[in-house]
DNA sequence: TATTGTTATACTCTATAACTATA
DNA sequence: TATAGTTATAGAGTATAACAATA
């Protein structure tokens, strides 16, 4: 039946590695977030943008790109869509920069996004004590910094 | 100078959210891992595959797909490349399943990948105590489970 | 010179549908 | 009927180069 003995037991060496566990968890959490904002007709990137702009009304695309570590070029179609659907409005800041504002409809949508995000946050952290959550956040920031930088 | 008052201060509401901090950290760590295996001529997915197969010699593509939560279709070109470059060898397991084995060259490469992964792991966790690392791993698994499942 | 916003483009990753051959 | 492997393809995310207008 078997030309070569099939493996009876599969083990997963990846689940002992922090890097991969981080990635898997991130994927699962991102999928859950996407599902949470999908009823609002938004993708993850659009919902993220709304949360950011709601907290920084009047910011520009380059503000967003810097803060969210995104490529400015990739924000263009995203913001165009949100302007066309009446969620965002542009107002000239100076002759080259453009301030982004929420329309009345956009403010309502942003509120719903924030509610969905809060519910999602509560869900993914529901088995973590506040202290553990704080410690995990702190650890994540350290890991992120140590992964990014080159040196000692 | 300003048609609309520009924001002086940008704040980032995302960095208080566990979900987004998870994503950012995961992206940074993934990039660092990609850079770590790039000198070996491997992408993240290929290096991951080698780590897994080295720990499970004789496994099949569907074993891999299940364990790594990947689509079987996406493994095909990946494994084809590794076979063509002499890293993997196929051996019939039964008339439809195929066992995957490391060639001599593949075993050497897998060893280097595991070394690079270990170094990468040490780097990203270098400011975490062993106890904190363990706690973070445990928290990540809980978060992952709570994000995936639907219910209570 | 550097910055803001933009276009076009390319590449990777991921997802699905459909097929074959085998169990 | 379900499983193993495959093909083809489509979508989303992300990256860069190059440009015009402005600081």
Coordinates of C-alpha atoms (C1' of nucleotides) in Angstrom, one line a residue:
Chain A
X1 CA 0.0 0.0 0.0
X2 CA 2.9 2.3 0.7
X3 CA 5.9 2.7 -1.5
X4 CA 7.4 4.8 1.3
X5 CA 6.2 4.8 4.9
X6 CA 3.8 7.6 5.3
X7 CA 4.2 9.9 8.3
X8 CA 1.8 8.9 11.1
X9 CA 2.5 12.0 13.1
X10 CA 3.0 15.5 11.9
X11 CA 4.7 18.0 14.2
X12 CA 4.8 21.7 13.6
X13 CA 8.1 23.2 14.4
X14 CA 6.8 26.6 13.5
X15 CA 4.5 26.9 16.5
X16 CA 7.5 27.1 18.8
X17 CA 8.8 30.1 16.9
X18 CA 7.6 33.5 18.2
X19 CA 7.9 35.0 14.7
X20 CA 5.5 32.5 13.1
X21 CA 3.1 32.5 16.0
X22 CA 3.0 36.3 15.6
X23 CA 2.3 36.0 12.0
X24 CA -0.5 33.4 12.4
X25 CA -2.2 35.4 15.1
X26 CA -1.9 38.5 13.1
X27 CA -3.5 36.8 10.1
X28 CA -6.4 35.5 12.2
X29 CA -6.9 38.9 13.9
X30 CA -6.8 40.7 10.5
X31 CA -9.3 38.3 9.0
X32 CA -11.6 38.9 12.0
X33 CA -11.3 42.6 11.7
X34 CA -12.1 42.4 8.0
X35 CA -15.2 40.4 8.8
X36 CA -16.2 43.0 11.4
X37 CA -16.1 46.0 9.1
X38 CA -17.4 44.2 6.0
X39 CA -21.0 44.8 6.9
X40 CA -20.2 48.5 6.8
X41 CA -19.0 48.1 3.2
X42 CA -15.4 48.7 4.1
X43 CA -12.1 46.9 3.6
X44 CA -9.5 46.8 6.4
X45 CA -7.5 49.5 4.7
X46 CA -10.5 51.8 4.4
X47 CA -11.6 51.2 7.9
X48 CA -8.1 51.9 9.2
X49 CA -8.0 55.1 7.2
X50 CA -11.3 56.3 8.8
X51 CA -10.1 55.6 12.3
X52 CA -7.0 57.6 11.6
X53 CA -8.7 60.5 10.0
X54 CA -11.4 60.7 12.6
X55 CA -8.7 61.1 15.2
X56 CA -6.8 63.6 13.0
X57 CA -9.3 65.7 11.0
X58 CA -7.4 68.0 8.6
X59 CA -4.5 65.7 8.2
X60 CA -2.9 65.2 4.7
X61 CA -2.1 62.1 2.7
X62 CA 1.6 62.4 3.6
X63 CA 0.7 62.6 7.3
X64 CA -1.2 59.3 6.9
X65 CA 1.6 57.7 4.9
X66 CA 4.2 58.5 7.5
X67 CA 2.0 57.5 10.5
X68 CA 0.8 54.3 9.0
X69 CA 4.0 53.4 7.2
X70 CA 2.2 53.1 3.9
X71 CA 3.4 54.1 0.5
X72 CA 1.8 57.5 -0.5
X73 CA 1.1 56.0 -4.0
X74 CA -1.1 53.3 -2.4
X75 CA -3.2 55.8 -0.6
X76 CA -4.4 57.5 -3.8
X77 CA -7.0 55.1 -5.0
X78 CA -8.1 54.5 -1.4
X79 CA -8.8 58.1 -0.7
X80 CA -10.3 58.7 -4.1
X81 CA -12.9 56.0 -3.4
X82 CA -13.8 57.5 0.0
X83 CA -14.1 60.9 -1.5
X84 CA -16.3 59.6 -4.4
X85 CA -18.6 57.8 -2.0
X86 CA -19.1 60.9 0.0
X87 CA -17.2 59.8 3.1
X88 CA -14.3 62.2 2.9
X89 CA -13.9 65.8 1.7
X90 CA -10.8 67.5 0.5
X91 CA -10.0 71.1 1.6
X92 CA -6.9 72.9 0.4
X93 CA -4.3 73.3 3.1
X94 CA -1.7 75.1 1.1
X95 CA -1.2 75.1 -2.6
X96 CA 0.2 71.6 -2.7
X97 CA -1.1 69.9 0.4
X98 CA -4.7 68.8 0.9
X99 CA -6.5 68.5 4.2
X100 CA -8.8 65.5 4.6
X101 CA -12.1 65.9 6.5
X102 CA -15.0 63.6 7.3
X103 CA -18.3 64.6 5.8
X104 CA -21.4 64.3 8.0
X105 CA -22.0 60.9 6.5
X106 CA -18.3 60.0 7.0
X107 CA -18.4 61.0 10.6
X108 CA -21.3 58.7 11.2
X109 CA -19.5 55.9 9.4
X110 CA -16.3 56.5 11.4
X111 CA -18.3 56.2 14.5
X112 CA -19.6 52.8 13.5
X113 CA -16.1 51.7 12.5
X114 CA -14.8 52.7 15.9
X115 CA -17.6 50.8 17.6
X116 CA -16.9 47.7 15.5
X117 CA -13.1 48.1 16.2
X118 CA -13.9 48.3 20.0
X119 CA -16.0 45.2 19.9
X120 CA -13.3 43.4 17.9
X121 CA -10.6 44.5 20.4
X122 CA -12.7 43.2 23.3
X123 CA -13.2 39.9 21.5
X124 CA -9.6 39.2 20.7
X125 CA -8.4 40.2 24.2
X126 CA -11.3 38.7 26.1
X127 CA -9.1 36.1 27.8
X128 CA -6.3 38.5 28.7
X129 CA -6.3 40.3 32.0
X130 CA -5.8 44.1 31.6
X131 CA -2.3 43.5 33.1
X132 CA -1.5 40.8 30.6
X133 CA -2.8 42.9 27.7
X134 CA -0.6 45.8 28.8
X135 CA 2.4 43.5 29.0
X136 CA 1.7 42.0 25.6
X137 CA 1.4 45.5 24.0
X138 CA 4.7 46.5 25.6
X139 CA 6.4 43.3 24.4
X140 CA 5.0 43.8 20.9
X141 CA 6.5 47.3 20.7
X142 CA 9.9 46.0 21.8
X143 CA 9.8 43.1 19.3
X144 CA 8.8 45.5 16.5
X145 CA 11.6 47.8 17.3
X146 CA 14.2 45.1 17.5
X147 CA 13.0 43.5 14.3
X148 CA 13.2 46.8 12.4
X149 CA 16.5 48.1 13.4
X150 CA 19.8 46.7 12.2
X151 CA 22.2 47.1 15.0
X152 CA 22.9 46.0 18.6
Chain B
X1 CA -0.5 80.6 4.0
X2 CA -3.1 78.1 5.0
X3 CA -6.6 77.9 3.6
X4 CA -7.4 75.5 6.4
X5 CA -5.4 75.2 9.6
X6 CA -2.9 72.3 9.2
X7 CA -2.6 69.8 12.0
X8 CA 0.3 70.6 14.3
X9 CA 0.1 67.3 16.1
X10 CA -0.7 63.9 14.6
X11 CA -1.8 61.2 17.0
X12 CA -2.1 57.6 16.2
X13 CA -5.2 55.9 17.6
X14 CA -4.1 52.6 16.1
X15 CA -1.1 52.2 18.3
X16 CA -3.5 51.7 21.3
X17 CA -5.2 48.8 19.5
X18 CA -3.9 45.3 20.1
X19 CA -5.0 44.2 16.7
X20 CA -3.0 46.8 14.8
X21 CA 0.0 46.6 17.0
X22 CA 0.0 42.9 16.3
X23 CA -0.1 43.5 12.6
X24 CA 2.6 46.1 12.6
X25 CA 4.9 43.9 14.7
X26 CA 4.1 40.9 12.5
X27 CA 5.0 42.9 9.3
X28 CA 8.3 44.1 10.8
X29 CA 9.2 40.6 12.0
X30 CA 8.2 39.1 8.6
X31 CA 10.4 41.6 6.8
X32 CA 13.3 40.8 9.1
X33 CA 12.9 37.1 8.5
X34 CA 12.7 37.6 4.7
X35 CA 16.0 39.6 5.0
X36 CA 17.5 36.8 7.1
X37 CA 16.9 34.0 4.5
X38 CA 17.4 36.1 1.4
X39 CA 21.2 35.4 1.4
X40 CA 20.2 31.7 1.1
X41 CA 18.3 32.5 -2.1
X42 CA 15.0 31.8 -0.4
X43 CA 11.7 33.6 0.1
X44 CA 9.8 33.4 3.4
X45 CA 7.4 30.8 2.1
X46 CA 10.2 28.6 0.8
X47 CA 12.2 28.8 4.0
X48 CA 9.1 28.0 6.0
X49 CA 8.5 25.0 3.8
X50 CA 12.0 23.8 4.4
X51 CA 11.7 24.1 8.2
X52 CA 8.5 22.2 8.1
X53 CA 9.7 19.4 5.8
X54 CA 13.0 19.0 7.7
X55 CA 10.9 18.3 10.8
X56 CA 8.5 16.0 8.9
X57 CA 10.4 14.2 6.2
X58 CA 8.1 12.1 4.1
X59 CA 5.1 14.4 4.6
X60 CA 2.8 15.2 1.7
X61 CA 1.6 18.5 0.2
X62 CA -1.8 18.1 1.9
X63 CA -0.1 17.5 5.2
X64 CA 1.7 20.8 4.7
X65 CA -1.4 22.6 3.6
X66 CA -3.3 21.5 6.7
X67 CA -0.6 22.3 9.1
X68 CA 0.4 25.6 7.7
X69 CA -3.2 26.6 6.8
X70 CA -2.2 27.2 3.2
X71 CA -4.2 26.5 0.1
X72 CA -3.0 23.3 -1.6
X73 CA -3.0 25.1 -4.9
X74 CA -0.5 27.6 -3.7
X75 CA 2.0 25.0 -2.7
X76 CA 2.3 23.6 -6.2
X77 CA 4.6 26.2 -7.8
X78 CA 6.5 26.5 -4.5
X79 CA 7.3 22.8 -4.3
X80 CA 8.0 22.5 -8.0
X81 CA 10.7 25.1 -7.7
X82 CA 12.3 23.4 -4.8
X83 CA 12.3 20.1 -6.7
X84 CA 13.7 21.7 -9.8
X85 CA 16.5 23.3 -7.8
X86 CA 17.5 20.0 -6.3
X87 CA 16.4 20.8 -2.8
X88 CA 13.4 18.4 -2.5
X89 CA 12.8 15.0 -3.9
X90 CA 9.4 13.3 -4.5
X91 CA 8.8 9.7 -3.6
X92 CA 5.5 7.9 -4.2
X93 CA 3.6 7.3 -1.0
X94 CA 0.6 5.6 -2.5
X95 CA -0.8 6.0 -6.0
X96 CA -2.1 9.5 -5.4
X97 CA 0.0 10.9 -2.5
X98 CA 3.6 11.9 -2.8
X99 CA 6.1 12.0 0.0
X100 CA 8.5 14.9 0.1
X101 CA 12.1 14.4 1.1
X102 CA 15.1 16.6 1.4
X103 CA 18.0 15.9 -0.9
X104 CA 21.5 15.9 0.5
X105 CA 21.8 19.5 -0.7
X106 CA 18.3 20.2 0.7
X107 CA 19.3 18.9 4.1
X108 CA 22.3 21.2 4.1
X109 CA 20.1 24.2 3.1
X110 CA 17.5 23.3 5.7
X111 CA 20.2 23.4 8.3
X112 CA 21.2 26.8 7.3
X113 CA 17.6 28.0 7.3
X114 CA 17.2 26.7 10.8
X115 CA 20.3 28.5 11.9
X116 CA 19.1 31.7 10.4
X117 CA 15.7 31.3 12.0
X118 CA 17.2 30.7 15.4
X119 CA 19.3 33.8 15.0
X120 CA 16.3 35.8 13.9
X121 CA 14.3 34.4 16.9
X122 CA 17.0 35.4 19.3
X123 CA 17.1 38.9 17.8
X124 CA 13.4 39.6 18.0
X125 CA 13.1 38.3 21.5
X126 CA 16.3 39.7 22.8
X127 CA 14.7 42.1 25.2
X128 CA 12.1 39.6 26.5
X129 CA 12.9 37.5 29.5
X130 CA 12.2 33.7 29.0
X131 CA 9.2 34.1 31.2
X132 CA 7.8 37.0 29.3
X133 CA 8.4 35.2 26.0
X134 CA 6.5 32.2 27.2
X135 CA 3.7 34.4 28.4
X136 CA 3.5 36.3 25.1
X137 CA 3.4 33.0 23.2
X138 CA 0.6 31.8 25.4
X139 CA -1.3 35.1 24.9
X140 CA -0.8 34.9 21.1
X141 CA -2.3 31.4 21.0
X142 CA -5.3 32.6 23.0
X143 CA -5.8 35.6 20.9
X144 CA -5.5 33.6 17.7
X145 CA -8.1 31.1 18.9
X146 CA -10.5 33.8 20.0
X147 CA -10.1 35.7 16.7
X148 CA -10.8 32.6 14.6
X149 CA -13.8 31.1 16.3
X150 CA -17.3 32.6 16.0
X151 CA -18.9 31.9 19.3
X152 CA -18.9 32.7 23.0
Chain C
dT1 C1' 16.6 70.7 -3.2
dA2 C1' 12.9 68.6 -0.7
dT3 C1' 7.9 67.7 -0.4
dT4 C1' 3.0 66.7 -1.9
dG5 C1' 0.2 64.3 -4.6
dT6 C1' -0.2 61.5 -8.6
dT7 C1' 0.1 57.8 -12.5
dA8 C1' 1.5 53.6 -14.1
dT9 C1' 3.2 49.3 -13.2
dA10 C1' 4.9 45.0 -11.3
dC11 C1' 5.3 41.5 -8.0
dT12 C1' 3.9 38.7 -4.2
dC13 C1' 0.4 36.5 -1.5
dT14 C1' -3.8 34.5 -1.2
dA15 C1' -8.3 32.6 -2.7
dT16 C1' -11.5 29.9 -5.6
dA17 C1' -13.3 27.0 -9.2
dA18 C1' -12.6 23.2 -11.9
dC19 C1' -10.3 19.1 -13.3
dT20 C1' -7.8 14.1 -12.9
dA21 C1' -6.8 10.2 -10.6
dT22 C1' -7.2 7.5 -6.8
dA23 C1' -9.2 5.8 -2.1
Chain D
dT1 C1' -18.1 10.4 -1.8
dA2 C1' -13.9 12.1 -0.2
dT3 C1' -8.9 12.9 -0.9
dA4 C1' -4.3 14.3 -3.4
dG5 C1' -2.4 17.0 -6.6
dT6 C1' -2.8 20.2 -10.2
dT7 C1' -4.1 24.2 -13.5
dA8 C1' -5.7 28.6 -14.4
dT9 C1' -7.0 32.8 -12.8
dA10 C1' -8.5 36.7 -10.1
dG11 C1' -8.0 39.7 -6.2
dA12 C1' -5.7 42.4 -2.6
dG13 C1' -1.6 44.4 -0.8
dT14 C1' 2.6 46.4 -1.4
dA15 C1' 6.7 48.2 -3.9
dT16 C1' 9.3 51.4 -7.1
dA17 C1' 10.1 54.7 -10.7
dA18 C1' 8.9 58.9 -12.7
dC19 C1' 6.4 63.1 -13.1
dA20 C1' 4.2 68.0 -12.1
dA21 C1' 3.5 71.5 -8.9
dT22 C1' 5.0 73.8 -5.0
dA23 C1' 7.9 75.0 -0.7

